[in-house]
PDB file of N, CA and C in Angstrom:
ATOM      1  N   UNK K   1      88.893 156.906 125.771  1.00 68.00           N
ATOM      2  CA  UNK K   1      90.143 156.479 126.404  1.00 68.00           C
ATOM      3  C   UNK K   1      89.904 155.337 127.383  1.00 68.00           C
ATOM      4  N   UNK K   2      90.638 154.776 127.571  1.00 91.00           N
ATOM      5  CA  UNK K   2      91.068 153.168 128.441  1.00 91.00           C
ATOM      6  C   UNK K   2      91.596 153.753 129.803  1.00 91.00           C
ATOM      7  N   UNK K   3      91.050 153.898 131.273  1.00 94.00           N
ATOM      8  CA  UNK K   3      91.781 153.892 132.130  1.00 94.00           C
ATOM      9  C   UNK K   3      92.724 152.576 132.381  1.00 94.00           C
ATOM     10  N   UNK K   4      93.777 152.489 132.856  1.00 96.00           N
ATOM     11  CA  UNK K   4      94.168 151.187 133.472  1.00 96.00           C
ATOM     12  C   UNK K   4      94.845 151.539 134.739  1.00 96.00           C
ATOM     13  N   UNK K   5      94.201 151.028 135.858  1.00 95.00           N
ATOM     14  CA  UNK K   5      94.747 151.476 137.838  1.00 95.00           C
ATOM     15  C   UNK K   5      95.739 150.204 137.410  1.00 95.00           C
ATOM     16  N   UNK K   6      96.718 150.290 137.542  1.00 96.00           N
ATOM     17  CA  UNK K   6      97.449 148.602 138.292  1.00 96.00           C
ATOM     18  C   UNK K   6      98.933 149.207 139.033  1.00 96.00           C
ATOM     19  N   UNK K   7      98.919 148.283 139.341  1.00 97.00           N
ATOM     20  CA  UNK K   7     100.678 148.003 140.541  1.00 97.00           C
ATOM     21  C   UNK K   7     100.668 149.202 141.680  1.00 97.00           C
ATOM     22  N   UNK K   8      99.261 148.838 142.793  1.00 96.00           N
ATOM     23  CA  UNK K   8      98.814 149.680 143.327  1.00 96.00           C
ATOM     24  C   UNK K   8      98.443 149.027 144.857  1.00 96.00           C
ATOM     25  N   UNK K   9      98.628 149.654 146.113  1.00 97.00           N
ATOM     26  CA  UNK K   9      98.285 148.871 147.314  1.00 97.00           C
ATOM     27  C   UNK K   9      97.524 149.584 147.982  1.00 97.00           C
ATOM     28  N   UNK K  10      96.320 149.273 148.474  1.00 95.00           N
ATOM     29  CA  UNK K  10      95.530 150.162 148.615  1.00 95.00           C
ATOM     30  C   UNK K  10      94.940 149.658 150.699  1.00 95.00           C
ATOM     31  N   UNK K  11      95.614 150.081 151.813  1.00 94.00           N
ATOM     32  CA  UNK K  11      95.131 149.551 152.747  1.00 94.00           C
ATOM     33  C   UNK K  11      94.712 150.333 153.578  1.00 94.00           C
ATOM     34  N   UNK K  12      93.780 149.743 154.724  1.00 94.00           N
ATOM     35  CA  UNK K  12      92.840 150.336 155.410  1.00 94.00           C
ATOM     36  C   UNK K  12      92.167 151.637 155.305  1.00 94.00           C
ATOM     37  N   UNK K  13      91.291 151.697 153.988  1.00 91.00           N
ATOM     38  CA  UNK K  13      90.797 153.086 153.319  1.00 91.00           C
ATOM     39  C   UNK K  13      89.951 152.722 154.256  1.00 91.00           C
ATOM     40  N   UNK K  14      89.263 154.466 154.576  1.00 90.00           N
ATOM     41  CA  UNK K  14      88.158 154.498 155.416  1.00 90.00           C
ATOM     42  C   UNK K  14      86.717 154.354 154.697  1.00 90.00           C
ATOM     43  N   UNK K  15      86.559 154.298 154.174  1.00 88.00           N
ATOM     44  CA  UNK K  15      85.585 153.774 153.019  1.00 88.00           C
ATOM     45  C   UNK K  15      86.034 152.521 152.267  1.00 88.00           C
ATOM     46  N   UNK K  16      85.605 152.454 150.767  1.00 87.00           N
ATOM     47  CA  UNK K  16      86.108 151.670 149.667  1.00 87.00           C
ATOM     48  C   UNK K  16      87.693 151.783 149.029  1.00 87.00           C
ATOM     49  N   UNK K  17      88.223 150.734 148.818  1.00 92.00           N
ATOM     50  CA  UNK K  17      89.618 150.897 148.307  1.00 92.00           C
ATOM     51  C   UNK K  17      89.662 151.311 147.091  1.00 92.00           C
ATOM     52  N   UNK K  18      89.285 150.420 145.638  1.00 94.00           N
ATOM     53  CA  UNK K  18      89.149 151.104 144.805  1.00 94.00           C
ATOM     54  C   UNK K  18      87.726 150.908 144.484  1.00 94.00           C
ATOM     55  N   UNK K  19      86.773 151.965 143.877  1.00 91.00           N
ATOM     56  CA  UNK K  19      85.587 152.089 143.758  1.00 91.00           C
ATOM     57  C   UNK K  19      85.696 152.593 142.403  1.00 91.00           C
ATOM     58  N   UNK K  20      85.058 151.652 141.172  1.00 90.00           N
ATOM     59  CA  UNK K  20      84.762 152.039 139.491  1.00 90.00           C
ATOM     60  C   UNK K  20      83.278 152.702 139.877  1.00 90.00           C
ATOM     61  N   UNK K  21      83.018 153.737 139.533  1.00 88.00           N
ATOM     62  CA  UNK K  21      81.866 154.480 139.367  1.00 88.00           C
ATOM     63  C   UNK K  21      81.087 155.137 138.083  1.00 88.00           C
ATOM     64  N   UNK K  22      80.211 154.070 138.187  1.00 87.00           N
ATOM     65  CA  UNK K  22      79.282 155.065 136.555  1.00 87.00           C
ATOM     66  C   UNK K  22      80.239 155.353 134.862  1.00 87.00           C
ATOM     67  N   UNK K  23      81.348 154.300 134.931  1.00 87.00           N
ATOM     68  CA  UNK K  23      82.327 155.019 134.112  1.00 87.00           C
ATOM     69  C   UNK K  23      82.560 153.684 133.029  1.00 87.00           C
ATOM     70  N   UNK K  24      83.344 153.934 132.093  1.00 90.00           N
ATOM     71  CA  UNK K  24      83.322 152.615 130.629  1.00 90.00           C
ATOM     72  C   UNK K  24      84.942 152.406 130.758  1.00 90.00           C
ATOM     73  N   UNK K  25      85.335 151.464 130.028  1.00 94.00           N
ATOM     74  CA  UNK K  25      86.925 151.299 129.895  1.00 94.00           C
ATOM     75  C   UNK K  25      88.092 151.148 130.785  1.00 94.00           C
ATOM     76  N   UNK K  26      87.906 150.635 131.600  1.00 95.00           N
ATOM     77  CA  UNK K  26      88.567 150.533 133.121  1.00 95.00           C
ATOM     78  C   UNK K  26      89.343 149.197 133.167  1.00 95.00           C
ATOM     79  N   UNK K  27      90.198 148.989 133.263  1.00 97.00           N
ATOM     80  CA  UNK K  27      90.785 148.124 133.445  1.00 97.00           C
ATOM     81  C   UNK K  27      91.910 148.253 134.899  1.00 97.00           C
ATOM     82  N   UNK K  28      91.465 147.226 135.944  1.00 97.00           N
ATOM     83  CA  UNK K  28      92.064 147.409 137.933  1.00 97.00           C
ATOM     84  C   UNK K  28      92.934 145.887 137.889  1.00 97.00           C
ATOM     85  N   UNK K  29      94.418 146.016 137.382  1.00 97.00           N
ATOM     86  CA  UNK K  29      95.193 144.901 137.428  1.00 97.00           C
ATOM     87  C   UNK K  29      96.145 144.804 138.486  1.00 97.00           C
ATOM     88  N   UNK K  30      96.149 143.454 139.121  1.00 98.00           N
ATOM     89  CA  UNK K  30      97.728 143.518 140.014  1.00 98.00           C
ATOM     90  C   UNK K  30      97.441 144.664 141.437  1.00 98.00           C
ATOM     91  N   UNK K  31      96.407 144.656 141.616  1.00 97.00           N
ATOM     92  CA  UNK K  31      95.544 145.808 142.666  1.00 97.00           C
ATOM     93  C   UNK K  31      95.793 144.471 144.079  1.00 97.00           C
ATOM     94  N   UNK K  32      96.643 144.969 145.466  1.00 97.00           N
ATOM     95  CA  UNK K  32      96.360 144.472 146.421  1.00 97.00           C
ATOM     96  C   UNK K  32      95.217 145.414 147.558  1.00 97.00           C
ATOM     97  N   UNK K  33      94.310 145.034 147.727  1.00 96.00           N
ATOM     98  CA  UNK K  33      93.244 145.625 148.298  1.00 96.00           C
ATOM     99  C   UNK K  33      92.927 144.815 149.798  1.00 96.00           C
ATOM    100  N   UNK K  34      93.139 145.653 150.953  1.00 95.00           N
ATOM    101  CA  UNK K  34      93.160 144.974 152.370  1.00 95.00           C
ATOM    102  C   UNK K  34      92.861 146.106 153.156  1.00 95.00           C
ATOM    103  N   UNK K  35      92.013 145.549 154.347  1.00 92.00           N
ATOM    104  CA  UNK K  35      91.611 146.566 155.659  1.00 92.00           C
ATOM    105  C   UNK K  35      90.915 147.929 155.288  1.00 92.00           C
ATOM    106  N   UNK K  36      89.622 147.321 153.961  1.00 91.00           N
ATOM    107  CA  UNK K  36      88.685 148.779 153.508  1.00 91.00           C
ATOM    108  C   UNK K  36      87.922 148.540 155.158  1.00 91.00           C
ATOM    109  N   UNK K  37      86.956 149.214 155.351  1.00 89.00           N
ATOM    110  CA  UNK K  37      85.940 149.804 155.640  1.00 89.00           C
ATOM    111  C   UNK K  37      84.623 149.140 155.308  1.00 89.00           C
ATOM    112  N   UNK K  38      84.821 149.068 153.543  1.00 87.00           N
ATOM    113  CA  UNK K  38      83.907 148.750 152.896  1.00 87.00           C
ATOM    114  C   UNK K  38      84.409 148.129 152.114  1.00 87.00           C
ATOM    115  N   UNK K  39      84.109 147.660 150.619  1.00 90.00           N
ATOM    116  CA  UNK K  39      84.872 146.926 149.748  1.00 90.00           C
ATOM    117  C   UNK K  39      86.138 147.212 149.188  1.00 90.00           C
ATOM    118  N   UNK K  40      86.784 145.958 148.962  1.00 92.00           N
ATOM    119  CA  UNK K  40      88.040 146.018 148.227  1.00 92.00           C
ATOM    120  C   UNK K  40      88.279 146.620 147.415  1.00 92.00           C
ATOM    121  N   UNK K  41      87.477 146.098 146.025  1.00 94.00           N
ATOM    122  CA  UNK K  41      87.515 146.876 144.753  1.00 94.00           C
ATOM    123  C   UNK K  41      86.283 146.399 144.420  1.00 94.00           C
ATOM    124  N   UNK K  42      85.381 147.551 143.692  1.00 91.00           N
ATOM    125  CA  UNK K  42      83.985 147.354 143.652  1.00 91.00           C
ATOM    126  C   UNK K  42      83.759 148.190 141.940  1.00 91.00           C
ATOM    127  N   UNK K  43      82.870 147.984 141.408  1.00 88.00           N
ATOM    128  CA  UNK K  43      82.193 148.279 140.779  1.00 88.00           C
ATOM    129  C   UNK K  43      80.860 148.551 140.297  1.00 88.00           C
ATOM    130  N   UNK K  44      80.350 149.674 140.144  1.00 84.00           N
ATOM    131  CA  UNK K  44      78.916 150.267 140.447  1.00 84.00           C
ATOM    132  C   UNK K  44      78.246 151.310 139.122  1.00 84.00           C
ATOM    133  N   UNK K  45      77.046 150.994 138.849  1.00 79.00           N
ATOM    134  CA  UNK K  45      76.426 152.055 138.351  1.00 79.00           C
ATOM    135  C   UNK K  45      75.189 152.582 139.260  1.00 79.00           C
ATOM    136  N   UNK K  46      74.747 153.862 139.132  1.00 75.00           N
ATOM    137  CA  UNK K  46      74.170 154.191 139.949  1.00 75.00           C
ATOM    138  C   UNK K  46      72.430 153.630 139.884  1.00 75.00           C
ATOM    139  N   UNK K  47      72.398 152.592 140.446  1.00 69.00           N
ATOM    140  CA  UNK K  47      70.694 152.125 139.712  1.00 69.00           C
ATOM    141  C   UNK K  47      70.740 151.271 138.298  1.00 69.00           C
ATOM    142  N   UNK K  48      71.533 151.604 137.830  1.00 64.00           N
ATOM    143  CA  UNK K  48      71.716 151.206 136.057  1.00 64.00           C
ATOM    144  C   UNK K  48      72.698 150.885 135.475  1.00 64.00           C
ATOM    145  N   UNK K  49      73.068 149.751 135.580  1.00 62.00           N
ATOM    146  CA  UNK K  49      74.140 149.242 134.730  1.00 62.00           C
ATOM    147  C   UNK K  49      74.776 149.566 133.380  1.00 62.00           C
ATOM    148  N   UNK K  50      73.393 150.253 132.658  1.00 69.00           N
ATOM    149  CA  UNK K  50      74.155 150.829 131.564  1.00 69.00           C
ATOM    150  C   UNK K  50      75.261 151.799 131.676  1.00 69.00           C
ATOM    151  N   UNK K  51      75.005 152.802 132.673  1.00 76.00           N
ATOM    152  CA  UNK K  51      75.892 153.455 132.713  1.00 76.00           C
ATOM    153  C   UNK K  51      77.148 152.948 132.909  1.00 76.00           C
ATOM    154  N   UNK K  52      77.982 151.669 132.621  1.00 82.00           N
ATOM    155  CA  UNK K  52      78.626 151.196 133.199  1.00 82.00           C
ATOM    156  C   UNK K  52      79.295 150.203 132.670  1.00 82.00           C
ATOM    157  N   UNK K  53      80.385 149.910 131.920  1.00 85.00           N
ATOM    158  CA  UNK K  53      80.680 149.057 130.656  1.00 85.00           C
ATOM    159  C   UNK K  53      82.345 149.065 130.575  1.00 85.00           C
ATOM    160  N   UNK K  54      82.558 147.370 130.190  1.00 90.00           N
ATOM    161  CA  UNK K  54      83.976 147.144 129.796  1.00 90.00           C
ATOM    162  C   UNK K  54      84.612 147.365 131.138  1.00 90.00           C
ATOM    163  N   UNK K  55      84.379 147.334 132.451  1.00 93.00           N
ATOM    164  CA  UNK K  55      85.132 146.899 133.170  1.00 93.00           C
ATOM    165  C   UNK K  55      85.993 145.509 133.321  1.00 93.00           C
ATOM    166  N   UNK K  56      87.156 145.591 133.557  1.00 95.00           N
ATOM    167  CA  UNK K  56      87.822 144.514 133.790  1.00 95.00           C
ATOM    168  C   UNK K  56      88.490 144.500 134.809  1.00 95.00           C
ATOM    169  N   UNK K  57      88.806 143.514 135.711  1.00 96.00           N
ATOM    170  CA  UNK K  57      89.164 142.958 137.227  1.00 96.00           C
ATOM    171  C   UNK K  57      90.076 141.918 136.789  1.00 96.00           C
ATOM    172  N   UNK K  58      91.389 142.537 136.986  1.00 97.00           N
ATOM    173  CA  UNK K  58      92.313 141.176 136.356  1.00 97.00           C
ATOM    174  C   UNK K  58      93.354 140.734 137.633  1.00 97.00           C
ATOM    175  N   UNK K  59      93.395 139.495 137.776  1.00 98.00           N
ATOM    176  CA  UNK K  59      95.360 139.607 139.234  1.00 98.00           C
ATOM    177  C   UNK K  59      94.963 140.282 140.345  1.00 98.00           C
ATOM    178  N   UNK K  60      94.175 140.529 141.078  1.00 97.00           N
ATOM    179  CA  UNK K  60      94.031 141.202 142.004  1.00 97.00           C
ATOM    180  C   UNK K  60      94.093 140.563 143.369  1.00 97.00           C
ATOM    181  N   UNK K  61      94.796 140.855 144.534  1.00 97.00           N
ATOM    182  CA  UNK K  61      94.626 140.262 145.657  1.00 97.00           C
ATOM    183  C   UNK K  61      93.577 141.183 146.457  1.00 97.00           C
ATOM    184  N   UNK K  62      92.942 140.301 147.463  1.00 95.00           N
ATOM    185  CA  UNK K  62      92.113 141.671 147.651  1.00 95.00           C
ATOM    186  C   UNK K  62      91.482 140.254 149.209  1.00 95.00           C
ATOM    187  N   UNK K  63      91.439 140.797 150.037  1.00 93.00           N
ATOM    188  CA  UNK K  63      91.525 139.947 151.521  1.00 93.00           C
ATOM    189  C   UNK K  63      91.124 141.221 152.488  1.00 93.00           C
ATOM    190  N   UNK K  64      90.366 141.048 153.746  1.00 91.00           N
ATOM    191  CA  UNK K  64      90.491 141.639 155.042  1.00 91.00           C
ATOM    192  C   UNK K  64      89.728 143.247 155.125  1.00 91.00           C
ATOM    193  N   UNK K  65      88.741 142.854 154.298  1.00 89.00           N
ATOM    194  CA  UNK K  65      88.086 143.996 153.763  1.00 89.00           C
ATOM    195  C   UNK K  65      86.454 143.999 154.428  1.00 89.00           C
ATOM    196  N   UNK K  66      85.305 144.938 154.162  1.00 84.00           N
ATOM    197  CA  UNK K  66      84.157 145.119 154.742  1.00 84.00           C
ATOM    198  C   UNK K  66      84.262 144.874 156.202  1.00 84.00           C
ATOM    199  N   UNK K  67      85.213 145.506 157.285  1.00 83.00           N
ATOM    200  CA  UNK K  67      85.543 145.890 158.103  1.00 83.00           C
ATOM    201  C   UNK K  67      84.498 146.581 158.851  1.00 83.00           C
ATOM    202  N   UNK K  68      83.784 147.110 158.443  1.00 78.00           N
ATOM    203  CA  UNK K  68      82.245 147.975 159.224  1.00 78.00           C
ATOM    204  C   UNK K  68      81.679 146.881 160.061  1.00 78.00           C
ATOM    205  N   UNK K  69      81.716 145.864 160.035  1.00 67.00           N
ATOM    206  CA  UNK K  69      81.154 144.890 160.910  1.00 67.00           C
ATOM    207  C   UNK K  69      81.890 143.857 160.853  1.00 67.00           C
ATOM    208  N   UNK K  70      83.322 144.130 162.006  1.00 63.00           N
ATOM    209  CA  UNK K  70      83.662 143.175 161.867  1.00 63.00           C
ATOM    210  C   UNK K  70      83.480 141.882 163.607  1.00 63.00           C
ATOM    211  N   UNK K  71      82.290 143.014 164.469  1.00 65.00           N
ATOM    212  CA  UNK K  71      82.140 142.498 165.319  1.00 65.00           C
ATOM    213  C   UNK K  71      80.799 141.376 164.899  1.00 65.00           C
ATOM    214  N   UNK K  72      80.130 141.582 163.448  1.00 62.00           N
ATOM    215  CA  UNK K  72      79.667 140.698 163.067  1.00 62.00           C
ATOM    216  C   UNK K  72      78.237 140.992 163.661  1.00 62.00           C
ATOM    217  N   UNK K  73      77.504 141.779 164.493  1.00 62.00           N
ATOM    218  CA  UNK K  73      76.610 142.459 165.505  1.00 62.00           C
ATOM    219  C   UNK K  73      75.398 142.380 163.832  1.00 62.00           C
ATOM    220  N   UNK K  74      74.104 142.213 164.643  1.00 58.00           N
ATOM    221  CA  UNK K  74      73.097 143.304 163.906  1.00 58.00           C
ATOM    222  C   UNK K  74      72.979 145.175 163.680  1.00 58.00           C
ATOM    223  N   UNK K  75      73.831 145.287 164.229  1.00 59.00           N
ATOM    224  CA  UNK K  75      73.689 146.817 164.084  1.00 59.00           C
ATOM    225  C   UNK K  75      74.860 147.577 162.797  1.00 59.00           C
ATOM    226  N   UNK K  76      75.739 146.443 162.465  1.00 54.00           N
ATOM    227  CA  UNK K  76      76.508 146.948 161.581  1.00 54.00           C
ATOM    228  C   UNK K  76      76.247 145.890 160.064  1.00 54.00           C
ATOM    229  N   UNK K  77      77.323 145.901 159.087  1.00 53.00           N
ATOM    230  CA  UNK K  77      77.435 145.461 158.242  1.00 53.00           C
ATOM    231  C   UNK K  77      77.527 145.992 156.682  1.00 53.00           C
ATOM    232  N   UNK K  78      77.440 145.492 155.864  1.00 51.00           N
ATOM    233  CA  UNK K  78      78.247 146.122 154.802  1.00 51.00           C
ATOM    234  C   UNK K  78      77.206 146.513 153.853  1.00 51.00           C
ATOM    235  N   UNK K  79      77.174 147.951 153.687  1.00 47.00           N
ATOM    236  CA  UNK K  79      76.427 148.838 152.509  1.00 47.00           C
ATOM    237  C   UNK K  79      76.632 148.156 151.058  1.00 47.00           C
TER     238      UNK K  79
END
């Protein structure tokens, strides 16, 4: 099966906004992503890319994000 996330607003998550994990067939359209924590919209396999296929990132606004350091300091910054 084909996930498809779209027509979705995703702001100031305390972590990641939307996060693809380890997964195939994904399609994140028309996604406004603002004020994560951490990333906007991300995509990840764990160590290994294979695990990890046919993502697509289509239309997305995505601004004002990796917020963990936004004093910009050595002690913070983005995982």
């Amino acid at each position: 099966p084909h996930v498809v996330v779209e027509w979705l607003e995703v702001r100031n998550a305390k972590r990641g906004g939307v996060f693809v994990w380890e997964t195939n067939n994904v399609t994140v359209r028309n996604v406004t992503a603002h004020g994560s924590l951490h990333a906007g919209i991300r995509a990840q396999g764990n160590g290994n890319w294979n695990n990890t296929h046919n993502i697509v990132f289509e239309n997305n606004r995505v601004f004002n994000n990796a917020r963990r350091n936004v004093n910009r300091d050595m002690n913070g910054g983005f995982d």
